[in-house]
C-alpha positions as YAML, in Angstrom:
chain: A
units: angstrom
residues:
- id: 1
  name: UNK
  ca: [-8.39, 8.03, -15.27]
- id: 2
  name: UNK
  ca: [-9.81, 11.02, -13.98]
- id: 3
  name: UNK
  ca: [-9.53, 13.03, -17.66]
- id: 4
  name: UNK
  ca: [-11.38, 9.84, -19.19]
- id: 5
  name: UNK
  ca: [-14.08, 10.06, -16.30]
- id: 6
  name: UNK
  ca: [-15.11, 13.50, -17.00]
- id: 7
  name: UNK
  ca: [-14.81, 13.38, -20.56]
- id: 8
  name: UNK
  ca: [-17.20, 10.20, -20.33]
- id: 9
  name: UNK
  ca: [-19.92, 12.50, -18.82]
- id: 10
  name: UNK
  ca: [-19.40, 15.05, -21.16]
- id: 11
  name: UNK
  ca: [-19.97, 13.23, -24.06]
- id: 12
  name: UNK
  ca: [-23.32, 11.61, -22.44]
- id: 13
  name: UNK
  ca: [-24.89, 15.08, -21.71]
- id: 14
  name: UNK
  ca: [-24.13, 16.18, -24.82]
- id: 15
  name: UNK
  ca: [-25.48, 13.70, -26.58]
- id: 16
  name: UNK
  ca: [-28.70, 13.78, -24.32]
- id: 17
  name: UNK
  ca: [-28.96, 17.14, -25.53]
- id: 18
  name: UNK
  ca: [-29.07, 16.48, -29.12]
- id: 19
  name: UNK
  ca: [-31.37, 13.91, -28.41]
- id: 20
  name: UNK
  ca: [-33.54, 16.06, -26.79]
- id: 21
  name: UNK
  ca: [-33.20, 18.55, -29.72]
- id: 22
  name: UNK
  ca: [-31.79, 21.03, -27.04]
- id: 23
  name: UNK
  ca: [-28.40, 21.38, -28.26]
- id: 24
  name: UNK
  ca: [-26.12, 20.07, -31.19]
- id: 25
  name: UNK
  ca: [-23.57, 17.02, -29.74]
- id: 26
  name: UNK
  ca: [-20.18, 18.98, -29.91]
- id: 27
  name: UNK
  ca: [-18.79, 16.09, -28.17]
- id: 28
  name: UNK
  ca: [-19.54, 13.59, -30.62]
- id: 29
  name: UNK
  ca: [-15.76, 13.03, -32.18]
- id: 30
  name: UNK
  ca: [-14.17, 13.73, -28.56]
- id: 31
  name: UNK
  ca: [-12.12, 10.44, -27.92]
- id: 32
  name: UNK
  ca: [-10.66, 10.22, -24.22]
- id: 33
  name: UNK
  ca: [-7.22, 8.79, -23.91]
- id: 34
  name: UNK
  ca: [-6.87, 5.30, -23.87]
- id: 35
  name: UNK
  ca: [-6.12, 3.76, -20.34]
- id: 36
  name: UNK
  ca: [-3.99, 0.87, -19.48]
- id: 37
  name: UNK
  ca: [-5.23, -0.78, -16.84]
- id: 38
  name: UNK
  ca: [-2.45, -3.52, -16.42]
- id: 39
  name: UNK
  ca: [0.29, -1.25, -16.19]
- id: 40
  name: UNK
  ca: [1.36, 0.40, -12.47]
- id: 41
  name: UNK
  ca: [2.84, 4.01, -11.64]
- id: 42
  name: UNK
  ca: [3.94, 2.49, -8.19]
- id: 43
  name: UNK
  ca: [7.00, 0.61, -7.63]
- id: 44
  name: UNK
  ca: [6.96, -2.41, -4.96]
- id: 45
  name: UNK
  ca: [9.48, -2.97, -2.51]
- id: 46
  name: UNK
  ca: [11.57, -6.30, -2.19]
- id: 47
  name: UNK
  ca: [11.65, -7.97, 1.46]
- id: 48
  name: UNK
  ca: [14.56, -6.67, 2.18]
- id: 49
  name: UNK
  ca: [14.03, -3.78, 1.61]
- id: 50
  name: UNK
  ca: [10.44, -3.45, 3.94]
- id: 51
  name: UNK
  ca: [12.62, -4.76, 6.71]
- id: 52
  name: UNK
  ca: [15.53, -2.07, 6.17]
- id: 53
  name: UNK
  ca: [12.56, 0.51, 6.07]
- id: 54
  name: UNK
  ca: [11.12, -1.17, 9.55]
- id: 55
  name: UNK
  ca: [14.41, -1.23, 10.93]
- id: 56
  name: UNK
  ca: [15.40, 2.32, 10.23]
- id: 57
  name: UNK
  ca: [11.73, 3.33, 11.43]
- id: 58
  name: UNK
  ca: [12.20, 1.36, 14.79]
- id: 59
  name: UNK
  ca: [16.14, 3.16, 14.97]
- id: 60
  name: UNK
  ca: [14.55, 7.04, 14.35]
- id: 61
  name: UNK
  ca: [11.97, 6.27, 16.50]
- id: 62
  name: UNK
  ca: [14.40, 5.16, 19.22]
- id: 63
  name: UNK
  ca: [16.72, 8.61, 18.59]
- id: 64
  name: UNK
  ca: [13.51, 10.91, 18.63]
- id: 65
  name: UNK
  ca: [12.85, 9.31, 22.31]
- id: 66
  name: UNK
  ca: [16.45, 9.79, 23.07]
- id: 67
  name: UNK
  ca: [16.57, 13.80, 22.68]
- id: 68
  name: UNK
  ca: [13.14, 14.10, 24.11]
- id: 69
  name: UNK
  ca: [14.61, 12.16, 27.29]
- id: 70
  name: UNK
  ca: [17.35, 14.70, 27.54]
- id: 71
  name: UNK
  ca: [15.42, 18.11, 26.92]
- id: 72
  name: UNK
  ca: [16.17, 20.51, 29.50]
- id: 73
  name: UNK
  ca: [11.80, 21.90, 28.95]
- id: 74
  name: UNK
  ca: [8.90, 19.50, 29.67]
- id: 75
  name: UNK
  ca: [10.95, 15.99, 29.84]
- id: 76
  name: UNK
  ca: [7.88, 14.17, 31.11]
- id: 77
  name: UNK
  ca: [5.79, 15.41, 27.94]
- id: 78
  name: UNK
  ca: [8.12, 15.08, 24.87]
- id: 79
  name: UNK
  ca: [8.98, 11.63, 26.21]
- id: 80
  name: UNK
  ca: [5.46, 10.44, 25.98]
- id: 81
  name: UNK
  ca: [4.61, 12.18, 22.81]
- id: 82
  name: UNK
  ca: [7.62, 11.12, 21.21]
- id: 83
  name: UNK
  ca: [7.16, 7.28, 22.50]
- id: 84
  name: UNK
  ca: [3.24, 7.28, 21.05]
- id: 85
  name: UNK
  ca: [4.74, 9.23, 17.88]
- id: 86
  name: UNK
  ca: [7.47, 6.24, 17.28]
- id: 87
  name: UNK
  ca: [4.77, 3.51, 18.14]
- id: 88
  name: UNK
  ca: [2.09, 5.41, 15.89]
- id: 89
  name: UNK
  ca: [4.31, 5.24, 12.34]
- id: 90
  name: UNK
  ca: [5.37, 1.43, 13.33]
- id: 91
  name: UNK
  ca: [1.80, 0.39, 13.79]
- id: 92
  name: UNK
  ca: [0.80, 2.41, 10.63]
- id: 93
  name: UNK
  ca: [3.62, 0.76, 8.64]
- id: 94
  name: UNK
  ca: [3.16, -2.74, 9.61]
- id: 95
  name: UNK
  ca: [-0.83, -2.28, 8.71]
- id: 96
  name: UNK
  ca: [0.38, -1.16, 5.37]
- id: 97
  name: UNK
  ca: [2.79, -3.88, 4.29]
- id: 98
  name: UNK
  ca: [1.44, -6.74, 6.00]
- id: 99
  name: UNK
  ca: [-2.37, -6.68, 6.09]
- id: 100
  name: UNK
  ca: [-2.81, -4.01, 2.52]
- id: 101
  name: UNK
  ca: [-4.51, -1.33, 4.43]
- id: 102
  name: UNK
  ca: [-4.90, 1.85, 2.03]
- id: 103
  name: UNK
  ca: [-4.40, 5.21, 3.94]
- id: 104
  name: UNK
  ca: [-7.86, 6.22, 3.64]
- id: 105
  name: UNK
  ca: [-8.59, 2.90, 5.62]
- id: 106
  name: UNK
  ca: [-5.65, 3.90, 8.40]
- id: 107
  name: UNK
  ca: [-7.36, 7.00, 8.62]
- id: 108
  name: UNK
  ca: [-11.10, 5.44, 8.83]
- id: 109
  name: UNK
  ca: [-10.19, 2.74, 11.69]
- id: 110
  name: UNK
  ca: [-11.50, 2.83, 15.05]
- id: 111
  name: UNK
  ca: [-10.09, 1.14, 18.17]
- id: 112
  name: UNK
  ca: [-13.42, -0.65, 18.49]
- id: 113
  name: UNK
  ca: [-13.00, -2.25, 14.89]
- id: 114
  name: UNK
  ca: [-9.85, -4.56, 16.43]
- id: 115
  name: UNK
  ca: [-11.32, -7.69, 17.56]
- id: 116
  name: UNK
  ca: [-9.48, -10.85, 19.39]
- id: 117
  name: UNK
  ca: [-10.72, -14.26, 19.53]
- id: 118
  name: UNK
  ca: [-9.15, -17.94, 20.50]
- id: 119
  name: UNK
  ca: [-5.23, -15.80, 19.85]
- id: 120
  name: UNK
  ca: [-6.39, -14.17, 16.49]
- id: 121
  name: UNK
  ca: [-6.62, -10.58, 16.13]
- id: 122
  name: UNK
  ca: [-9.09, -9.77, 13.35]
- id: 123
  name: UNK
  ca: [-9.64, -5.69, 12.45]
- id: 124
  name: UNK
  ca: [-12.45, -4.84, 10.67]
- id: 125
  name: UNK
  ca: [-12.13, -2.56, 7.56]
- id: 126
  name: UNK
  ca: [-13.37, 0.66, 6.58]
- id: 127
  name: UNK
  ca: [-13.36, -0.16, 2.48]
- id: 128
  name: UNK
  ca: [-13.67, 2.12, -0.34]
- id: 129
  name: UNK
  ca: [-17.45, 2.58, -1.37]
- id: 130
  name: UNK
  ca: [-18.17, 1.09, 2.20]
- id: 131
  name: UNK
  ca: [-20.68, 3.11, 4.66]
- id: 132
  name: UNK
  ca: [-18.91, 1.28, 7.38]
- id: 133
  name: UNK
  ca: [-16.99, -0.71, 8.84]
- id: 134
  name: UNK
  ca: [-17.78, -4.35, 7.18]
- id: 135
  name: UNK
  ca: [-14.62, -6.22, 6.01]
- id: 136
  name: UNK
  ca: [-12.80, -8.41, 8.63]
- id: 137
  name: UNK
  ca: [-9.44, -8.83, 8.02]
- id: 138
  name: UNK
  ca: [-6.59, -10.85, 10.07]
- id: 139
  name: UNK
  ca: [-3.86, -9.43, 11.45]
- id: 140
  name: UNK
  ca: [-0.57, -10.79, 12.23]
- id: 141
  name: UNK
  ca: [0.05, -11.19, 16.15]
- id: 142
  name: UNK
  ca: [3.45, -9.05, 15.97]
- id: 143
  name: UNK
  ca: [1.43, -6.28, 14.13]
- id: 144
  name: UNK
  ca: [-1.49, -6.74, 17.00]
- id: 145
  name: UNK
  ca: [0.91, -6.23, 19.51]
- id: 146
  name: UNK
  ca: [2.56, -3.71, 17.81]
- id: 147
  name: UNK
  ca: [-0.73, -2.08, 17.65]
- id: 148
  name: UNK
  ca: [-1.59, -2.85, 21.23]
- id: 149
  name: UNK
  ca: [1.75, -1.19, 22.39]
- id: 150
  name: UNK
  ca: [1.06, 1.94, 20.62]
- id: 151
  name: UNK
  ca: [-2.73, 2.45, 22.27]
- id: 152
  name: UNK
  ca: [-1.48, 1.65, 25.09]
- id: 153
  name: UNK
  ca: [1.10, 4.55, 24.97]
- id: 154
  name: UNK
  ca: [-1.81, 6.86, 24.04]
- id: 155
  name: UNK
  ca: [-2.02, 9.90, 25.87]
- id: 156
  name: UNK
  ca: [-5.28, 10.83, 25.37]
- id: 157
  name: UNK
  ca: [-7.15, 8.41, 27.47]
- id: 158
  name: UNK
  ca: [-9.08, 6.50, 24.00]
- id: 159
  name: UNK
  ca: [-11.59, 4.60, 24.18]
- id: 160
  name: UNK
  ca: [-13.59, 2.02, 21.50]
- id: 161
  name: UNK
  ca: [-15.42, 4.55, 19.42]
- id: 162
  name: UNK
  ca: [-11.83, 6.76, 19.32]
- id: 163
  name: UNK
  ca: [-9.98, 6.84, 16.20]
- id: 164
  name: UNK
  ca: [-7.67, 4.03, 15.64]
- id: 165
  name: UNK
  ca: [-4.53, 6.76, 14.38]
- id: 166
  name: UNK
  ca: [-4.95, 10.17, 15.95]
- id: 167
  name: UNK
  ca: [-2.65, 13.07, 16.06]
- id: 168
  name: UNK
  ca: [-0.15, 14.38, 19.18]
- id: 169
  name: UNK
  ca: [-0.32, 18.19, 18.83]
- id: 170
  name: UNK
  ca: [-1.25, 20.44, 21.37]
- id: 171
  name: UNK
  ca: [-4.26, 21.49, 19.62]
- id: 172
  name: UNK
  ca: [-4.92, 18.53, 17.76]
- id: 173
  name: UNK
  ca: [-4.01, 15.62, 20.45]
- id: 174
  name: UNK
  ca: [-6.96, 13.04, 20.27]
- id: 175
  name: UNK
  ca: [-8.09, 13.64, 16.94]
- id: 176
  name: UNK
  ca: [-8.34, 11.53, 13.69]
- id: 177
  name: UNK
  ca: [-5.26, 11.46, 11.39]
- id: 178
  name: UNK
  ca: [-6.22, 12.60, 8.31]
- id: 179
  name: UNK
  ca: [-5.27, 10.69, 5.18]
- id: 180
  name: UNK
  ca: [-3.05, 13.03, 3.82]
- id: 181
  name: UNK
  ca: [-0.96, 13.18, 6.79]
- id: 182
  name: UNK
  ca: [-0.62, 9.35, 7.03]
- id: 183
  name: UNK
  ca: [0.44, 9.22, 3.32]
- id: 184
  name: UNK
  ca: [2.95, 11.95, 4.33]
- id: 185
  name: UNK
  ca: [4.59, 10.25, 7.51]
- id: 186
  name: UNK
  ca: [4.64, 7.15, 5.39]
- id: 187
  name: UNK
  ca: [6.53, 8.55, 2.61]
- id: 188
  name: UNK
  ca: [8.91, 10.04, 4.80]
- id: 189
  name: UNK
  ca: [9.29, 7.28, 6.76]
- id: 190
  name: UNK
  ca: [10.83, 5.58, 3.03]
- id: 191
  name: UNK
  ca: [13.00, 8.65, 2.41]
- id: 192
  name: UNK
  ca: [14.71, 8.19, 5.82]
- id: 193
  name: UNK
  ca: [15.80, 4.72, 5.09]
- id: 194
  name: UNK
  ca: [17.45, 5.79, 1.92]
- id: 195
  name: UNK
  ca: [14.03, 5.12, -0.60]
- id: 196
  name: UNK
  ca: [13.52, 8.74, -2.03]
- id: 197
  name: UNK
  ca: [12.10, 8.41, -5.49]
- id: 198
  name: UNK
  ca: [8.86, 10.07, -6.62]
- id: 199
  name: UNK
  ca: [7.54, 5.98, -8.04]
- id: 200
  name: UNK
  ca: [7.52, 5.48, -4.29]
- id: 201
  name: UNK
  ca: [4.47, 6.41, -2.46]
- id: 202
  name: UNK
  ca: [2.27, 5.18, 0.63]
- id: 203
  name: UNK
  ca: [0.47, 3.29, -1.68]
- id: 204
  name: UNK
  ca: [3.47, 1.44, -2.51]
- id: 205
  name: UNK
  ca: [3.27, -0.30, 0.65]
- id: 206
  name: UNK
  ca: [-0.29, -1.84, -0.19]
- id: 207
  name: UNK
  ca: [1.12, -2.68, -3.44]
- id: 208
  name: UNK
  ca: [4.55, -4.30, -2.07]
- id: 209
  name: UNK
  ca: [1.75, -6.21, 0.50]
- id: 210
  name: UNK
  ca: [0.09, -7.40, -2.81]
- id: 211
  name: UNK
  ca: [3.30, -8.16, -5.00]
- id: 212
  name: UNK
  ca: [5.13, -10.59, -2.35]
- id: 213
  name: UNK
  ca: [1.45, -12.08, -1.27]
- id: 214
  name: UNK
  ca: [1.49, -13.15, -5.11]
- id: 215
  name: UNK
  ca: [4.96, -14.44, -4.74]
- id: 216
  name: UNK
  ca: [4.22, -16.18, -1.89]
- id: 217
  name: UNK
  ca: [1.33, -18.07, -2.94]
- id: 218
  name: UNK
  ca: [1.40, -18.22, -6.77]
- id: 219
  name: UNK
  ca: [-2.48, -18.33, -6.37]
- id: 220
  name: UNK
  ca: [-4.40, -15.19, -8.37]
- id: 221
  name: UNK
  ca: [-7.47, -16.23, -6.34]
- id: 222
  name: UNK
  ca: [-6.02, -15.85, -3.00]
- id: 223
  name: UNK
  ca: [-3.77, -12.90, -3.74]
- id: 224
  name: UNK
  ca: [-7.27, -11.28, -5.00]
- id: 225
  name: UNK
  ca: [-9.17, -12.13, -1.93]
- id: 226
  name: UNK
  ca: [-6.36, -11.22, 0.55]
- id: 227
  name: UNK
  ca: [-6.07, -7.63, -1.20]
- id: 228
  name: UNK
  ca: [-9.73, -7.24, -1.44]
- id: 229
  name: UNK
  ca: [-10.07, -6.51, -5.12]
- id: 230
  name: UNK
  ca: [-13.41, -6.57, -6.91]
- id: 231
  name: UNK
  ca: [-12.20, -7.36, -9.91]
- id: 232
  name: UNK
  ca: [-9.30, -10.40, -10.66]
- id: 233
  name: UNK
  ca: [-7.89, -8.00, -13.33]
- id: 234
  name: UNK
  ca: [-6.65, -5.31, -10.62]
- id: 235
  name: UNK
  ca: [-4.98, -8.01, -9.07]
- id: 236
  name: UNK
  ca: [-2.58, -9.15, -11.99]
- id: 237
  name: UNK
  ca: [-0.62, -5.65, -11.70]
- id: 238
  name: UNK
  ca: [1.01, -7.84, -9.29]
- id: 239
  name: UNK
  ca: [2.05, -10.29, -11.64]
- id: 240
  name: UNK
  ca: [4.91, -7.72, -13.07]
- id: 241
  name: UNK
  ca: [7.44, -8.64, -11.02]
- id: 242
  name: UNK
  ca: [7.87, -12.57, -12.62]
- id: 243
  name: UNK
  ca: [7.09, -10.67, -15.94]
- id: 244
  name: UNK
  ca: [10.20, -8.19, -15.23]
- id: 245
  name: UNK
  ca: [12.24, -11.31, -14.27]
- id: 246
  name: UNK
  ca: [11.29, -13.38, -17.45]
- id: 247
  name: UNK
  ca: [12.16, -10.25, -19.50]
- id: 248
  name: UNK
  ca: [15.75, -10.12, -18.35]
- id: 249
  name: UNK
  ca: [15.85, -13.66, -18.41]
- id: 250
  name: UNK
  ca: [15.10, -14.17, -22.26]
- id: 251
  name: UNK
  ca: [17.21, -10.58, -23.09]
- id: 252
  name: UNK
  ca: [19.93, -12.02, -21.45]
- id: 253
  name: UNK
  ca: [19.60, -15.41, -23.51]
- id: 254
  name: UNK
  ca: [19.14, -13.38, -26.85]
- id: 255
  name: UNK
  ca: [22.19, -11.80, -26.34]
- id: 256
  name: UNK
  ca: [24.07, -14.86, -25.62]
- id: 257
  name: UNK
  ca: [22.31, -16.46, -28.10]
- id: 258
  name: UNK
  ca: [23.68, -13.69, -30.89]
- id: 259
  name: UNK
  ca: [27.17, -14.30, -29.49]
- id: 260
  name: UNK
  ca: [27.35, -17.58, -29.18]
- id: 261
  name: UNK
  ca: [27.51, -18.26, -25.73]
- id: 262
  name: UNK
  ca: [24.86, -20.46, -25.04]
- id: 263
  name: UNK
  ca: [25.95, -23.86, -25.92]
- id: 264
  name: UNK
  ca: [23.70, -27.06, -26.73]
- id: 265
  name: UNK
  ca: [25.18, -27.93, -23.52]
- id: 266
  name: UNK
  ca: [24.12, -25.37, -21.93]
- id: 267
  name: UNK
  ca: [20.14, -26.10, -23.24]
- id: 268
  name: UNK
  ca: [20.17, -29.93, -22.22]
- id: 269
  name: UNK
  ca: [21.26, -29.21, -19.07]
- id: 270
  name: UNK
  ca: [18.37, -26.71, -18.80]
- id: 271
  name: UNK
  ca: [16.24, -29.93, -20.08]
- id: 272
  name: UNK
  ca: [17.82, -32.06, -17.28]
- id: 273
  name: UNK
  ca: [17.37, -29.69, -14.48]
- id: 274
  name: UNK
  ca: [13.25, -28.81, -15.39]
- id: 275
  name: UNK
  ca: [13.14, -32.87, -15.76]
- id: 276
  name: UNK
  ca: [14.57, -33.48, -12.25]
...
């Protein structure tokens, strides 16, 4: 994307210039490389396994608090940093696989973008090409409160206009997570619960958020909206996984087919069942 990009401005200035008469277009026979723009790089994750990751996040977070407890040097303080550092990941995790929040928008969120009304928590969203803070989106009430509970454990006495997600250091305490940290404490948060493979990234948790919304509701429309995509065509990556599944499925009934294991039988019972 990024090679096509440049070579796309490339071959406009130089063609300017031999427009112009100011220079001969060198870039005329430059092709860029063909992108496919219904393929994905980024593997999603099945229910299961977003719960295992949850679960092993909520267990680490729980043995972090545990040494800190019984450190011989500054209990008081490595008990509350490691309580709002547990809290912190959950929160950022839950955003990401439930709601679809990039890191960049983790990173942009302020405390006064959360907003409750009549038992709905609504947080409004920093969006890419956005100059603020302009896209309300709903929130779960578990990932509110999850949320809630980790501000609330905040050390650095926040308030509306502080950063949503802000770091614990010494030096840094009270200030914004950058987005490169969040997409770091994400993907580690994977590789602790045993999901350590270079296809799985931070952004994989947006994208698992957008696969099972699709499987959920079987709607493009609403999958698109939910996700906040521009355009319907980013939305059908998400459409892979009953692609994958229909691509095993007729392999598997070639092969039986070419050995003779699927019976006439076996194909009016298939006719029976999609009947009933």
């Amino acid at each position: 994307n990024t090679v096509t990009q440049y070579l796309r401005s490339v071959c406009a200035f130089f063609k300017w210039t031999a427009a112009e008469g100011l220079y001969p277009d060198i870039a005329a026979n430059i092709h860029a490389p063909k992108v496919k723009h219904d393929t994905h790089r980024k593997e999603a994750l099945t229910a299961q396994e977003v719960y295992q990751i949850e679960t092993s996040i909520t267990s680490n977070a729980a043995d972090l608090l545990h040494q800190a407890e019984a450190a011989k040097k500054d209990t008081q303080g490595r008990t509350q940093r490691a309580t709002e550092q547990g809290k912190r990941l959950f929160a950022m995790y839950l955003l990401t696989v439930t709601a679809g929040l990039r890191t960049i928008e983790l990173a942009r969120a302020n405390i006064k973008d959360l907003e409750s009304k009549n038992g709905q928590t609504w947080l409004y969203i920093h969006g890419k090409g956005h100059t603020e803070a302009d896209t309300k989106k709903a929130i779960a009430p578990e990932v509110a409160a999850a949320l809630q509970e980790y501000i609330a454990a905040r050390t650095d006495s926040p308030t509306g206009s502080s950063p949503l997600f802000v770091a614990t250091g010494n030096r840094s305490r009270g200030k914004r997570l950058a987005e490169t940290t969040i997409s770091t404490m994400l993907k580690r948060a994977m590789q602790a619960a045993g999901f350590n493979s270079e296809r799985l990234t931070a952004h994989s948790l947006r994208h698992t958020a957008g696969t099972q919304a699709m499987e959920l509701t079987g709607d493009l429309y609403q999958t698109q909206q939910y996700m906040r995509h521009a355009n319907p065509a980013t939305t059908e990556i998400y459409l892979h996984v009953d692609t994958e599944r229909q691509d095993a499925e007729i392999a598997q009934r070639l092969y039986n087919r070419y050995h003779g294991i699927e019976s006439q039988s076996d194909s009016r019972q298939e006719l029976q069942e999609a009947a009933a």
